[in-house]
Coordinates of C-alpha atoms and ligand atoms in Angstrom, one line a residue:
M1 CA -12.0 8.7 -0.5
S2 CA -15.1 7.4 -2.3
K3 CA -16.5 4.0 -1.5
T4 CA -16.3 2.8 -5.0
K5 CA -12.6 3.4 -4.9
L6 CA -12.1 1.8 -1.6
K7 CA -13.9 -1.4 -2.3
P8 CA -11.7 -3.1 -4.8
Q9 CA -8.6 -1.9 -2.9
K10 CA -10.0 -3.5 0.3
M11 CA -10.6 -6.7 -1.6
A12 CA -7.1 -6.7 -3.1
I13 CA -5.5 -6.1 0.3
F14 CA -7.7 -8.8 1.8
K15 CA -6.7 -11.3 -0.8
R16 CA -3.0 -10.3 -0.5
T17 CA -3.2 -10.9 3.3
M18 CA -4.7 -14.3 2.9
P19 CA -1.5 -16.3 2.4
Y20 CA -0.2 -14.8 5.6
A21 CA -3.5 -15.4 7.4
K22 CA -3.4 -19.0 6.3
K23 CA -0.3 -19.5 8.3
V24 CA -2.0 -18.5 11.5
K25 CA -5.4 -20.2 10.8
G26 CA -5.4 -21.8 14.3
F27 CA -5.2 -18.4 15.9
I28 CA -7.9 -17.0 13.6
F29 CA -10.2 -19.9 14.5
L30 CA -9.6 -19.2 18.2
T31 CA -10.4 -15.5 17.6
L32 CA -13.7 -16.4 15.9
V33 CA -14.6 -18.8 18.8
L34 CA -13.9 -16.0 21.3
C35 CA -16.1 -13.6 19.2
L36 CA -18.9 -16.1 19.4
I37 CA -18.5 -16.7 23.2
I38 CA -18.4 -12.9 23.8
S39 CA -21.5 -12.3 21.8
L40 CA -23.4 -15.1 23.5
L41 CA -22.4 -13.9 27.0
N42 CA -23.3 -10.4 26.0
A43 CA -26.7 -11.4 24.8
S44 CA -27.4 -13.6 27.9
T45 CA -27.4 -10.9 30.6
P46 CA -30.7 -9.2 29.6
F47 CA -32.4 -12.6 30.1
V48 CA -31.2 -12.6 33.7
T49 CA -32.3 -9.0 34.2
K50 CA -35.8 -9.7 33.0
R51 CA -36.1 -12.8 35.1
I52 CA -34.9 -10.9 38.2
I53 CA -37.4 -8.0 37.7
D54 CA -40.4 -9.7 36.2
T55 CA -40.4 -13.0 38.1
Y56 CA -38.4 -13.1 41.3
L57 CA -38.8 -9.5 42.5
K58 CA -42.4 -9.4 41.6
N59 CA -43.0 -12.6 43.6
N60 CA -40.7 -11.5 46.5
Q61 CA -38.4 -14.5 45.9
Y62 CA -35.3 -12.8 47.3
D63 CA -33.2 -15.9 47.6
M64 CA -33.5 -16.4 43.9
V65 CA -32.8 -12.7 43.3
R66 CA -29.6 -13.2 45.2
Y67 CA -28.6 -16.2 43.1
M68 CA -29.5 -14.4 39.9
I69 CA -27.4 -11.4 40.9
I70 CA -24.5 -13.7 41.5
L71 CA -25.2 -15.3 38.1
Y72 CA -25.3 -11.8 36.5
A73 CA -22.0 -10.9 38.1
S74 CA -20.4 -14.1 37.0
L75 CA -21.6 -13.6 33.4
I76 CA -20.2 -10.1 33.2
T77 CA -16.9 -11.2 34.8
L78 CA -16.6 -14.0 32.2
L79 CA -17.5 -11.4 29.5
A80 CA -14.6 -9.2 30.7
I81 CA -12.2 -12.1 30.8
F82 CA -13.1 -13.3 27.3
R83 CA -13.0 -9.7 25.9
Y84 CA -9.5 -9.5 27.4
L85 CA -8.5 -12.8 25.8
F86 CA -10.0 -11.7 22.5
N87 CA -7.9 -8.6 22.5
I88 CA -4.7 -10.5 23.4
V89 CA -5.3 -13.2 20.7
N90 CA -6.3 -10.7 18.1
N91 CA -3.3 -8.6 18.7
L92 CA -1.0 -11.5 18.9
T93 CA -2.2 -12.8 15.6
G94 CA -1.8 -9.4 14.0
M95 CA 1.7 -9.2 15.4
K96 CA 2.5 -12.6 13.9
I97 CA 1.3 -11.5 10.5
E98 CA 3.3 -8.2 10.9
K99 CA 6.4 -10.2 11.7
M100 CA 6.0 -12.4 8.5
I101 CA 5.5 -9.2 6.4
R102 CA 8.6 -7.5 8.0
D103 CA 10.7 -10.6 7.3
D104 CA 9.5 -10.5 3.6
A105 CA 10.1 -6.8 3.4
I106 CA 13.7 -7.1 4.8
K107 CA 14.5 -10.0 2.5
K108 CA 13.2 -7.9 -0.4
I109 CA 16.0 -5.4 0.0
N110 CA 18.5 -7.9 -1.2
H111 CA 16.4 -8.9 -4.2
L112 CA 15.5 -5.4 -5.6
P113 CA 17.3 -4.0 -8.6
V114 CA 19.7 -1.2 -7.5
D115 CA 17.6 1.4 -9.5
Y116 CA 14.9 1.0 -7.0
F117 CA 17.1 2.6 -4.3
S118 CA 18.1 5.5 -6.5
L119 CA 14.4 6.3 -7.2
E120 CA 13.0 5.8 -3.8
P121 CA 14.1 7.9 -0.8
D122 CA 15.7 5.8 2.0
G123 CA 13.3 7.2 4.6
K124 CA 10.3 5.9 2.6
I125 CA 11.8 2.4 2.3
V126 CA 12.4 2.4 6.0
A127 CA 8.8 3.5 6.6
K128 CA 7.5 0.7 4.4
I129 CA 9.4 -1.9 6.4
T130 CA 8.5 -0.5 9.8
S131 CA 5.3 1.6 10.0
D132 CA 3.6 0.3 6.9
S133 CA 4.0 -3.3 7.8
N134 CA 2.4 -2.3 11.0
G135 CA -0.5 -1.2 8.8
V136 CA -1.2 -4.8 7.8
K137 CA -1.4 -5.7 11.5
M138 CA -3.8 -2.8 12.0
F139 CA -5.8 -4.0 9.0
Y140 CA -6.1 -7.5 10.4
T141 CA -7.0 -6.5 14.0
T142 CA -9.5 -3.9 12.8
I143 CA -11.3 -6.4 10.6
F144 CA -11.7 -8.7 13.6
Q145 CA -12.8 -5.9 15.8
I146 CA -15.5 -5.2 13.2
I147 CA -16.4 -8.9 12.9
N148 CA -16.7 -9.0 16.7
A149 CA -19.0 -6.0 16.7
I150 CA -21.2 -7.4 13.9
M151 CA -21.5 -10.7 15.6
N152 CA -22.4 -9.0 18.8
I153 CA -25.1 -6.9 17.2
T154 CA -26.6 -9.9 15.4
I155 CA -26.8 -12.1 18.4
V156 CA -28.0 -9.4 20.7
Y157 CA -30.7 -8.6 18.2
I158 CA -31.7 -12.2 17.9
S159 CA -31.9 -12.5 21.7
L160 CA -34.1 -9.3 21.8
L161 CA -36.4 -10.9 19.3
I162 CA -36.6 -14.0 21.5
I163 CA -37.4 -12.0 24.6
E164 CA -40.0 -9.8 22.9
P165 CA -40.4 -9.5 19.1
M166 CA -42.1 -6.1 19.6
L167 CA -38.9 -4.7 21.1
G168 CA -37.0 -6.0 18.2
L169 CA -39.2 -4.2 15.8
L170 CA -38.9 -1.0 17.8
M171 CA -35.1 -1.3 17.5
L172 CA -35.5 -1.7 13.8
I173 CA -36.9 1.8 13.6
I174 CA -34.1 3.4 15.7
L175 CA -31.1 1.7 14.1
P176 CA -31.4 3.2 10.6
V177 CA -31.7 6.6 12.2
I178 CA -28.5 6.0 14.1
I179 CA -26.6 4.6 11.1
V180 CA -27.6 7.5 8.9
W181 CA -26.5 9.9 11.6
I182 CA -23.2 8.3 12.2
T183 CA -22.5 8.2 8.4
F184 CA -23.1 11.9 8.2
Y185 CA -20.9 12.6 11.2
R186 CA -18.1 10.5 9.9
R187 CA -18.1 12.3 6.6
R188 CA -17.7 15.6 8.4
V189 CA -14.9 14.5 10.6
H190 CA -13.2 12.5 7.9
K191 CA -12.3 15.6 6.0
Y192 CA -10.2 16.9 9.0
Y193 CA -8.7 13.5 9.7
I194 CA -7.3 13.4 6.1
Q195 CA -5.8 16.8 6.7
V196 CA -4.3 15.7 10.0
R197 CA -2.7 12.6 8.4
E198 CA -1.4 14.7 5.5
T199 CA 0.2 17.3 7.8
S200 CA 1.6 14.5 10.0
S201 CA 3.4 13.0 7.1
R202 CA 4.8 16.4 6.1
I203 CA 6.0 16.9 9.6
T204 CA 7.8 13.6 9.5
G205 CA 9.4 14.6 6.2
K206 CA 10.5 17.9 7.9
Y207 CA 12.1 15.9 10.7
N208 CA 14.1 14.0 8.2
E209 CA 15.2 17.1 6.5
L210 CA 16.1 18.8 9.7
I211 CA 18.2 15.9 10.8
S212 CA 19.8 14.8 7.5
A213 CA 20.6 18.3 6.4
S214 CA 21.5 19.7 9.8
M215 CA 25.0 20.8 8.7
M216 CA 23.7 22.6 5.6
I217 CA 21.0 24.3 7.7
E218 CA 23.6 25.5 10.2
A219 CA 26.0 26.5 7.4
Y220 CA 23.4 28.7 5.7
N221 CA 22.0 30.1 8.9
Q222 CA 18.6 28.6 8.1
E223 CA 17.8 27.5 11.6
E224 CA 15.1 30.1 12.2
E225 CA 13.5 29.7 8.8
M226 CA 13.4 25.9 9.3
I227 CA 11.9 26.2 12.7
E228 CA 9.3 28.7 11.4
D229 CA 8.3 26.3 8.6
F230 CA 8.1 23.5 11.1
D231 CA 6.0 25.5 13.6
E232 CA 3.6 26.5 10.8
L233 CA 3.1 22.8 9.9
V234 CA 2.7 21.8 13.5
W235 CA 0.1 24.5 14.1
L236 CA -1.8 23.4 10.9
N237 CA -1.8 19.9 12.3
I238 CA -3.0 21.0 15.7
K239 CA -5.7 23.2 14.1
N240 CA -7.1 20.3 12.0
D241 CA -6.8 17.9 14.9
R242 CA -8.7 20.3 17.1
K243 CA -11.5 20.7 14.6
A244 CA -11.8 17.0 14.2
S245 CA -11.8 16.5 18.0
T246 CA -14.4 19.2 18.5
I247 CA -16.8 17.6 16.0
S248 CA -16.0 14.3 17.6
N249 CA -16.8 15.6 21.0
I250 CA -20.0 17.4 20.1
F251 CA -21.4 15.0 17.5
G252 CA -19.6 11.8 18.3
F253 CA -20.3 9.3 21.1
E254 CA -21.9 11.9 23.4
L255 CA -24.6 12.7 20.8
L256 CA -25.1 9.0 20.3
S257 CA -25.7 8.6 24.0
L258 CA -28.1 11.5 23.9
I259 CA -30.1 9.9 21.1
K260 CA -30.2 6.7 23.1
R261 CA -31.4 8.5 26.2
L262 CA -34.1 10.4 24.2
T263 CA -35.3 7.1 22.8
E264 CA -35.7 5.7 26.2
I265 CA -37.4 8.9 27.4
F266 CA -39.9 8.8 24.5
L267 CA -40.6 5.1 25.2
L268 CA -41.2 5.8 28.9
L269 CA -43.3 8.9 28.2
Y270 CA -45.4 6.9 25.7
L271 CA -45.9 4.2 28.2
G272 CA -46.8 6.7 30.9
F273 CA -49.3 8.6 29.0
N274 CA -50.8 5.7 27.2
S275 CA -51.6 2.2 28.3
L276 CA -48.9 -0.3 29.2
D277 CA -50.3 -2.5 26.5
V278 CA -48.4 -1.9 23.2
A279 CA -49.5 -3.8 20.2
G280 CA -51.2 -6.4 22.4
V281 CA -48.1 -6.9 24.5
T282 CA -48.1 -5.9 28.2
V283 CA -44.9 -3.9 28.8
T284 CA -43.4 -4.8 32.1
V285 CA -40.6 -3.1 34.1
G286 CA -38.3 -6.0 33.1
L287 CA -39.0 -5.4 29.4
I288 CA -38.1 -1.7 29.7
A289 CA -34.9 -2.6 31.5
V290 CA -34.1 -5.2 28.8
F291 CA -34.7 -2.7 26.1
S292 CA -32.4 -0.2 27.7
E293 CA -29.7 -2.8 28.3
N294 CA -29.9 -4.0 24.7
L295 CA -29.9 -0.6 23.3
D296 CA -26.5 -0.1 24.9
K297 CA -25.3 -3.4 23.7
M298 CA -26.2 -2.6 20.1
I299 CA -25.2 1.1 20.0
N300 CA -21.7 0.5 21.4
P301 CA -20.7 -2.0 18.7
I302 CA -22.2 0.2 16.0
N303 CA -20.1 3.0 17.3
A304 CA -17.1 0.7 17.5
I305 CA -17.5 -0.2 13.8
F306 CA -17.7 3.4 12.7
M307 CA -14.7 4.3 14.9
N308 CA -12.7 1.4 13.4
L309 CA -13.5 2.5 9.9
N310 CA -11.0 5.4 10.3
E311 CA -8.3 2.9 11.3
L312 CA -9.3 0.6 8.5
E313 CA -8.7 3.3 6.0
D314 CA -5.4 4.3 7.4
S315 CA -4.3 0.7 7.6
L316 CA -5.5 0.1 4.0
V317 CA -3.2 2.8 2.7
A318 CA -0.2 1.6 4.7
A319 CA -0.9 -2.1 3.8
S320 CA -1.1 -1.3 0.1
R321 CA 2.2 0.5 0.3
V322 CA 4.1 -2.4 2.0
Y323 CA 2.4 -4.9 -0.4
D324 CA 3.4 -2.9 -3.4
Y325 CA 6.9 -2.8 -2.1
I326 CA 7.1 -6.6 -1.4
D327 CA 5.5 -7.3 -4.9
E328 CA 8.1 -5.1 -6.7
E329 CA 9.7 -7.0 -9.4
D330 CA 12.9 -8.8 -8.3
D331 CA 16.2 -8.2 -9.9
T332 CA 16.2 -11.2 -12.2
R333 CA 19.7 -10.7 -13.7
I334 CA 22.4 -13.3 -13.3
F335 CA 20.9 -15.0 -10.3
D336 CA 20.8 -18.7 -11.1
G337 CA 23.6 -18.9 -13.7
K338 CA 26.7 -21.0 -13.5
E339 CA 29.1 -20.7 -10.6
L340 CA 32.1 -18.8 -11.7
D341 CA 35.6 -20.2 -11.3
K342 CA 38.5 -17.9 -11.4
I343 CA 38.2 -15.5 -14.3
D344 CA 40.9 -13.7 -16.3
G345 CA 39.1 -10.4 -16.5
N346 CA 38.5 -9.8 -20.2
V347 CA 35.7 -7.4 -20.6
E348 CA 33.8 -6.6 -23.8
F349 CA 30.8 -4.2 -24.3
K350 CA 29.1 -5.2 -27.5
D351 CA 26.5 -2.9 -29.0
I352 CA 25.4 -2.0 -25.5
T353 CA 22.3 0.2 -25.3
F354 CA 20.8 1.4 -22.0
S355 CA 18.2 3.9 -20.9
Y356 CA 16.9 4.8 -17.5
V357 CA 13.8 6.3 -19.2
K358 CA 12.4 4.4 -22.1
G359 CA 13.2 6.1 -25.4
H360 CA 16.0 8.2 -24.0
P361 CA 19.1 6.1 -24.2
V362 CA 22.0 7.1 -22.0
L363 CA 24.4 4.7 -23.7
N364 CA 23.9 4.1 -27.4
K365 CA 25.3 1.0 -29.2
L366 CA 28.5 1.2 -27.3
N367 CA 31.4 -1.1 -28.2
L368 CA 34.5 -1.5 -26.0
N369 CA 36.9 -4.4 -25.8
I370 CA 39.3 -4.6 -22.8
K371 CA 42.0 -7.2 -22.4
A372 CA 42.5 -8.8 -19.0
G373 CA 44.8 -6.8 -16.7
S374 CA 44.5 -3.5 -18.6
R375 CA 44.2 -0.2 -16.8
V376 CA 41.5 1.8 -18.5
G377 CA 40.7 5.4 -17.8
I378 CA 37.2 6.7 -18.5
V379 CA 36.7 10.4 -19.0
G380 CA 34.0 12.6 -20.2
H381 CA 31.9 15.6 -19.1
T382 CA 29.5 15.2 -16.2
G383 CA 26.4 13.2 -17.2
S384 CA 28.2 11.6 -20.2
G385 CA 27.4 8.1 -18.9
K386 CA 30.7 7.0 -17.2
S387 CA 29.1 5.8 -14.0
T388 CA 26.2 4.3 -15.9
L389 CA 28.6 2.2 -18.1
M390 CA 30.3 0.9 -14.9
N391 CA 26.9 0.2 -13.3
L392 CA 26.2 -2.2 -16.1
L393 CA 29.5 -4.0 -15.6
L394 CA 28.8 -4.2 -11.9
A395 CA 25.4 -5.7 -12.7
F396 CA 23.6 -2.9 -10.9
N397 CA 21.5 -2.1 -13.9
D398 CA 20.4 -4.3 -16.8
Y399 CA 21.2 -3.2 -20.4
D400 CA 18.4 -3.0 -22.9
D401 CA 20.3 -4.3 -25.9
G402 CA 23.6 -5.8 -26.8
N403 CA 25.9 -8.0 -24.8
L404 CA 28.3 -7.5 -22.0
L405 CA 30.9 -10.3 -22.1
V406 CA 33.3 -11.2 -19.3
D407 CA 35.8 -13.8 -20.5
G408 CA 33.7 -14.2 -23.6
K409 CA 30.5 -15.0 -21.8
D410 CA 27.5 -12.8 -21.3
I411 CA 27.4 -11.8 -17.6
K412 CA 23.7 -12.7 -17.4
E413 CA 24.8 -16.3 -17.7
Y414 CA 26.8 -16.2 -14.5
N415 CA 25.7 -16.7 -11.0
K416 CA 25.4 -13.2 -9.5
E417 CA 27.1 -14.0 -6.2
S418 CA 30.1 -15.7 -7.8
Y419 CA 30.3 -12.9 -10.4
R420 CA 30.3 -10.2 -7.8
K421 CA 33.1 -11.9 -6.0
E422 CA 35.3 -11.0 -9.0
L423 CA 34.4 -7.3 -8.8
G424 CA 35.9 -4.7 -6.6
I425 CA 34.6 -1.1 -6.4
V426 CA 35.5 2.2 -4.8
L427 CA 33.0 4.9 -5.2
Q428 CA 33.2 8.6 -4.6
N429 CA 31.3 8.3 -1.4
P430 CA 32.3 5.0 -0.1
A431 CA 29.9 2.8 1.9
L432 CA 31.3 2.0 5.4
F433 CA 29.4 0.1 8.1
Y434 CA 29.0 0.5 11.8
G435 CA 31.7 -1.8 13.3
T436 CA 35.5 -1.7 13.4
L437 CA 38.3 -1.0 11.0
K438 CA 38.8 -4.7 10.7
S439 CA 35.1 -5.6 10.1
N440 CA 35.0 -2.9 7.4
I441 CA 38.0 -4.3 5.6
T442 CA 37.1 -8.0 5.9
M443 CA 33.4 -7.3 5.5
D444 CA 32.8 -9.7 8.4
R445 CA 34.6 -12.6 6.7
D446 CA 37.3 -14.6 8.5
Y447 CA 40.8 -13.2 7.9
P448 CA 43.8 -13.2 10.3
D449 CA 44.7 -9.8 11.8
S450 CA 48.1 -10.0 10.2
E451 CA 46.4 -10.0 6.7
V452 CA 44.3 -7.0 7.6
I453 CA 47.4 -5.1 8.8
R454 CA 49.3 -6.2 5.6
V455 CA 46.6 -4.7 3.3
L456 CA 46.3 -1.5 5.3
D457 CA 50.1 -1.2 5.0
L458 CA 50.0 -1.9 1.2
V459 CA 47.5 0.9 0.5
G460 CA 49.5 3.3 2.8
A461 CA 46.9 3.5 5.5
S462 CA 48.7 1.8 8.3
Y463 CA 48.9 5.2 10.1
M464 CA 45.3 4.7 10.9
L465 CA 46.2 1.9 13.3
N466 CA 47.7 4.5 15.6
K467 CA 44.7 6.8 15.6
T468 CA 43.4 5.0 18.7
N469 CA 44.8 2.4 21.1
L470 CA 42.7 -0.2 19.6
G471 CA 44.6 -0.8 16.4
I472 CA 42.5 -2.7 13.8
N473 CA 39.6 -2.8 16.3
M474 CA 39.2 0.9 16.1
P475 CA 35.4 1.6 16.1
I476 CA 33.8 3.0 12.9
T477 CA 30.6 4.8 13.4
F478 CA 27.5 4.8 11.2
K479 CA 28.5 5.3 7.5
G480 CA 32.1 5.8 8.6
D481 CA 31.3 9.4 9.7
N482 CA 34.3 9.4 12.1
L483 CA 36.7 9.2 9.1
S484 CA 37.7 11.5 6.3
L485 CA 36.7 10.9 2.8
G486 CA 40.2 9.9 1.8
E487 CA 40.5 7.5 4.7
K488 CA 37.2 5.8 3.8
Q489 CA 38.5 5.3 0.2
L490 CA 41.7 3.8 1.5
I491 CA 39.7 1.3 3.5
C492 CA 37.8 0.4 0.3
F493 CA 41.1 -0.2 -1.5
A494 CA 42.3 -2.4 1.4
R495 CA 39.0 -4.3 1.1
I496 CA 39.7 -4.9 -2.6
I497 CA 43.2 -6.2 -2.1
L498 CA 42.1 -8.6 0.6
R499 CA 39.3 -9.9 -1.5
N500 CA 41.5 -10.1 -4.6
P501 CA 38.9 -9.7 -7.4
K502 CA 39.9 -9.7 -11.1
I503 CA 38.0 -6.6 -12.2
V504 CA 38.1 -3.3 -10.3
V505 CA 36.1 -0.1 -10.8
L506 CA 37.3 3.1 -9.2
D507 CA 34.6 5.8 -9.7
E508 CA 36.0 9.3 -9.0
A509 CA 38.2 7.8 -6.3
S510 CA 40.5 10.8 -6.3
A511 CA 38.0 13.6 -6.4
N512 CA 37.6 16.2 -3.7
I513 CA 40.6 15.2 -1.6
D514 CA 43.8 17.1 -0.7
S515 CA 47.0 16.6 -2.7
E516 CA 48.7 14.6 0.1
T517 CA 45.8 12.1 0.2
E518 CA 45.7 12.2 -3.6
I519 CA 49.2 10.8 -3.7
R520 CA 48.3 8.2 -1.2
I521 CA 45.2 7.2 -3.2
K522 CA 47.2 7.2 -6.4
N523 CA 49.7 4.8 -4.9
A524 CA 46.9 2.6 -3.6
M525 CA 45.4 2.7 -7.1
D526 CA 48.7 1.5 -8.6
I527 CA 48.7 -1.4 -6.1
V528 CA 45.1 -2.3 -6.6
S529 CA 45.2 -2.2 -10.4
K530 CA 48.2 -4.6 -10.6
D531 CA 47.2 -7.8 -12.4
R532 CA 43.6 -6.7 -12.5
T533 CA 41.4 -5.2 -15.2
T534 CA 40.9 -1.7 -13.8
F535 CA 38.5 0.9 -14.8
I536 CA 39.2 4.4 -13.4
I537 CA 36.7 7.2 -13.8
A538 CA 38.2 10.5 -13.0
H539 CA 37.6 14.1 -13.7
R540 CA 41.2 14.9 -12.8
L541 CA 42.9 13.8 -15.9
S542 CA 46.3 13.7 -14.1
T543 CA 45.0 10.5 -12.3
I544 CA 44.5 8.6 -15.6
K545 CA 47.2 10.1 -17.7
D546 CA 49.3 7.0 -17.7
C547 CA 46.5 4.4 -18.2
D548 CA 47.0 1.7 -20.9
L549 CA 43.9 3.0 -22.6
I550 CA 41.8 6.1 -22.1
V551 CA 38.2 6.1 -23.3
V552 CA 36.4 9.4 -23.9
L553 CA 32.6 9.4 -23.5
D554 CA 30.3 12.1 -24.7
H555 CA 26.5 11.8 -24.5
G556 CA 26.7 8.0 -24.1
K557 CA 29.0 7.5 -27.1
I558 CA 32.7 6.8 -27.3
V559 CA 34.2 9.8 -29.0
G560 CA 37.9 8.9 -28.5
M561 CA 40.1 6.0 -27.5
G562 CA 43.8 5.7 -27.1
N563 CA 46.6 6.8 -24.8
H564 CA 47.0 10.4 -23.5
R565 CA 49.3 11.5 -26.3
S566 CA 47.2 10.3 -29.2
L567 CA 44.0 11.5 -27.7
Y568 CA 45.5 14.9 -27.0
D569 CA 46.3 15.2 -30.7
D570 CA 43.1 13.6 -32.1
C571 CA 40.2 14.1 -29.7
I572 CA 39.1 17.6 -29.3
I573 CA 36.9 17.0 -26.3
Y574 CA 39.8 15.4 -24.5
K575 CA 42.2 18.2 -25.5
D576 CA 39.8 20.8 -24.3
M577 CA 39.3 19.0 -21.0
Y578 CA 43.0 18.6 -20.4
D579 CA 43.8 22.1 -21.4
S580 CA 41.2 23.7 -19.2
Q581 CA 42.5 21.6 -16.2
Y582 CA 46.0 22.5 -17.0
R583 CA 45.2 26.1 -17.3
N584 CA 43.5 26.1 -13.9
L585 CA 46.5 24.3 -12.5
K586 CA 48.8 27.0 -13.9
K587 CA 46.5 29.7 -12.6
D588 CA 46.6 28.1 -9.1
V589 CA 50.4 28.1 -9.2
I590 CA 50.6 31.7 -10.4
E591 CA 48.2 32.9 -7.7
Ligands
ATP1 P1 29.5 12.4 -13.4 O1 30.9 12.7 -14.0 O2 28.9 13.7 -13.0 O3 29.6 11.4 -12.4 P2 28.6 10.4 -15.3 O4 29.3 10.5 -16.6 O5 29.0 9.4 -14.3 O6 28.6 11.9 -14.6 P3 26.0 9.2 -15.2 O7 25.9 9.1 -13.8 O8 26.4 7.9 -15.9 O9 27.1 10.3 -15.6 O10 24.7 9.7 -15.9 C1 24.4 9.7 -17.3 C2 23.1 10.3 -17.5 O11 22.1 9.4 -17.0 C3 22.8 11.6 -16.9 O12 22.1 12.4 -17.8 C4 22.0 11.3 -15.7 O13 21.1 12.4 -15.5 C5 21.3 10.1 -16.1 N1 21.0 9.2 -14.9 C6 21.9 8.8 -14.1 N2 21.4 8.0 -13.1 C7 20.1 8.0 -13.4 C8 19.0 7.3 -12.7 N3 19.1 6.5 -11.7 N4 17.8 7.5 -13.3 C9 17.6 8.3 -14.4 N5 18.6 8.9 -15.0 C10 19.8 8.8 -14.5
MG2 MG1 29.5 9.4 -12.3

């Protein structure tokens, strides 16, 4: 990554972190104070060293030497304690910021438009909330590690100038050499680190694939191939990591130590072969010790800065991901509108146009007027726009043009929560939650058990009460994986009856289930659609044959409307669909 690219991003992330940082300013102030104390303590020890060697040892004042050694020990003990405190406070502040960001990220889930979830894989969203928000913490703590290192270098350097300006100047010659060298080294090793990061994220993706598609992998005997792919990636990762580590080991801190030692050797050799007077200053043993001690105290933080730059880059990428996510545009539709009293359930689509991709409308100037309480079947080939039409009614997507009226008023004028209370949905793959049969029907609202049993009975699912000894407290696992598809749908029907909304959308509620369950579902549909405006999307035309109105969609346009009989006579698409299903049915019977 080039520096010019990094800089503005760094600034943007920095600015974006500010509002969070402001909320923990007390902690930040404390961190800075600790940095200052550490730097001062760090810079103070060479003064003691010099005093011991050059004054007290030289004059045989051993009592004073003893005191000074105790002072030295106290200073480094304090230094250790303050460094420890610094790490604790710095991490704690980072964690506080991370917590605020996670809270915002979790809240964001409820404010995002539904499209966002269809475009962004679940795993990525989870990663943004968990690991990427950790990136902001890393960004924060790394910045303060770097500030700490810079403060240390500056104060140690000033102290060196105070002890002996000549040593300060000598250091000025060495430092650029070290900085140039570390920059060179980092560039080399950076290349491999990028590859390690890249392969690591691909390995995580593979994990996801292995777990989420485990049934498919087994069904298609793909286990070995998957493991081979996985092995290959892991090896690539190890290879790059090994290269990076090798460079790190050879050219990293060890070489830095070597440069430091060589500098010391050259200095000593110079002093040995020449006079002990350098540039008019008499070099004492104490001065040499101070130089060596300070060289350490400056090289270590420089190394720390460079090491932290890797982390900083990682954290910048992660932080920008979570910030982009938090700053996604909210779903602005029908949020603050009027509270909705009971509605009748009249629905009117008026010149509705909608596109997922600009310039490619999926629904085009569509008009449809449905009276309250009607039962409407929506049919059409796959991709014709049936689910899309319903998604607009369910306020999952926002239409580009036209009006969608419920009881004569545009749905955008309603308050979203109260509007959604009037809607019930059953989807082809129903969403169930970890909990119990009861919690999934009541959606964690308060209803007496007898009500829950009543609605289960109404939809013909009371047999489920005997599946375990726990009745309505039967546990439901993650996503309802311990139930069959038909059972999940029946639970959704029960949910609707309990909630009693005025508009119901059943999208493919009878697809892919056996004929016995189909009868159950059909009965449940009859009960659910009573006194409610019901939209039924079905590929199996037998399900919607006796609807009050059947709407035929094709390429986002209504190409036929009426009852089964009239459509069969007038709408060629409907007739073809019906005939082909009927033919298949007959074929099944003959076979
Ligand atoms: P099916 O009977 O298979 O469920 P459908 O009639 O419900 O089909 P829709 O899901 O409404 O069809 O899709 C209509 C068109 O919009 C299709 O061409 C589809 O590819 C496209 N589409 C659906 N969802 C999205 C999306 N989230 N982003 C972009 N395009 C989409
Ligand atoms: Mg669909």
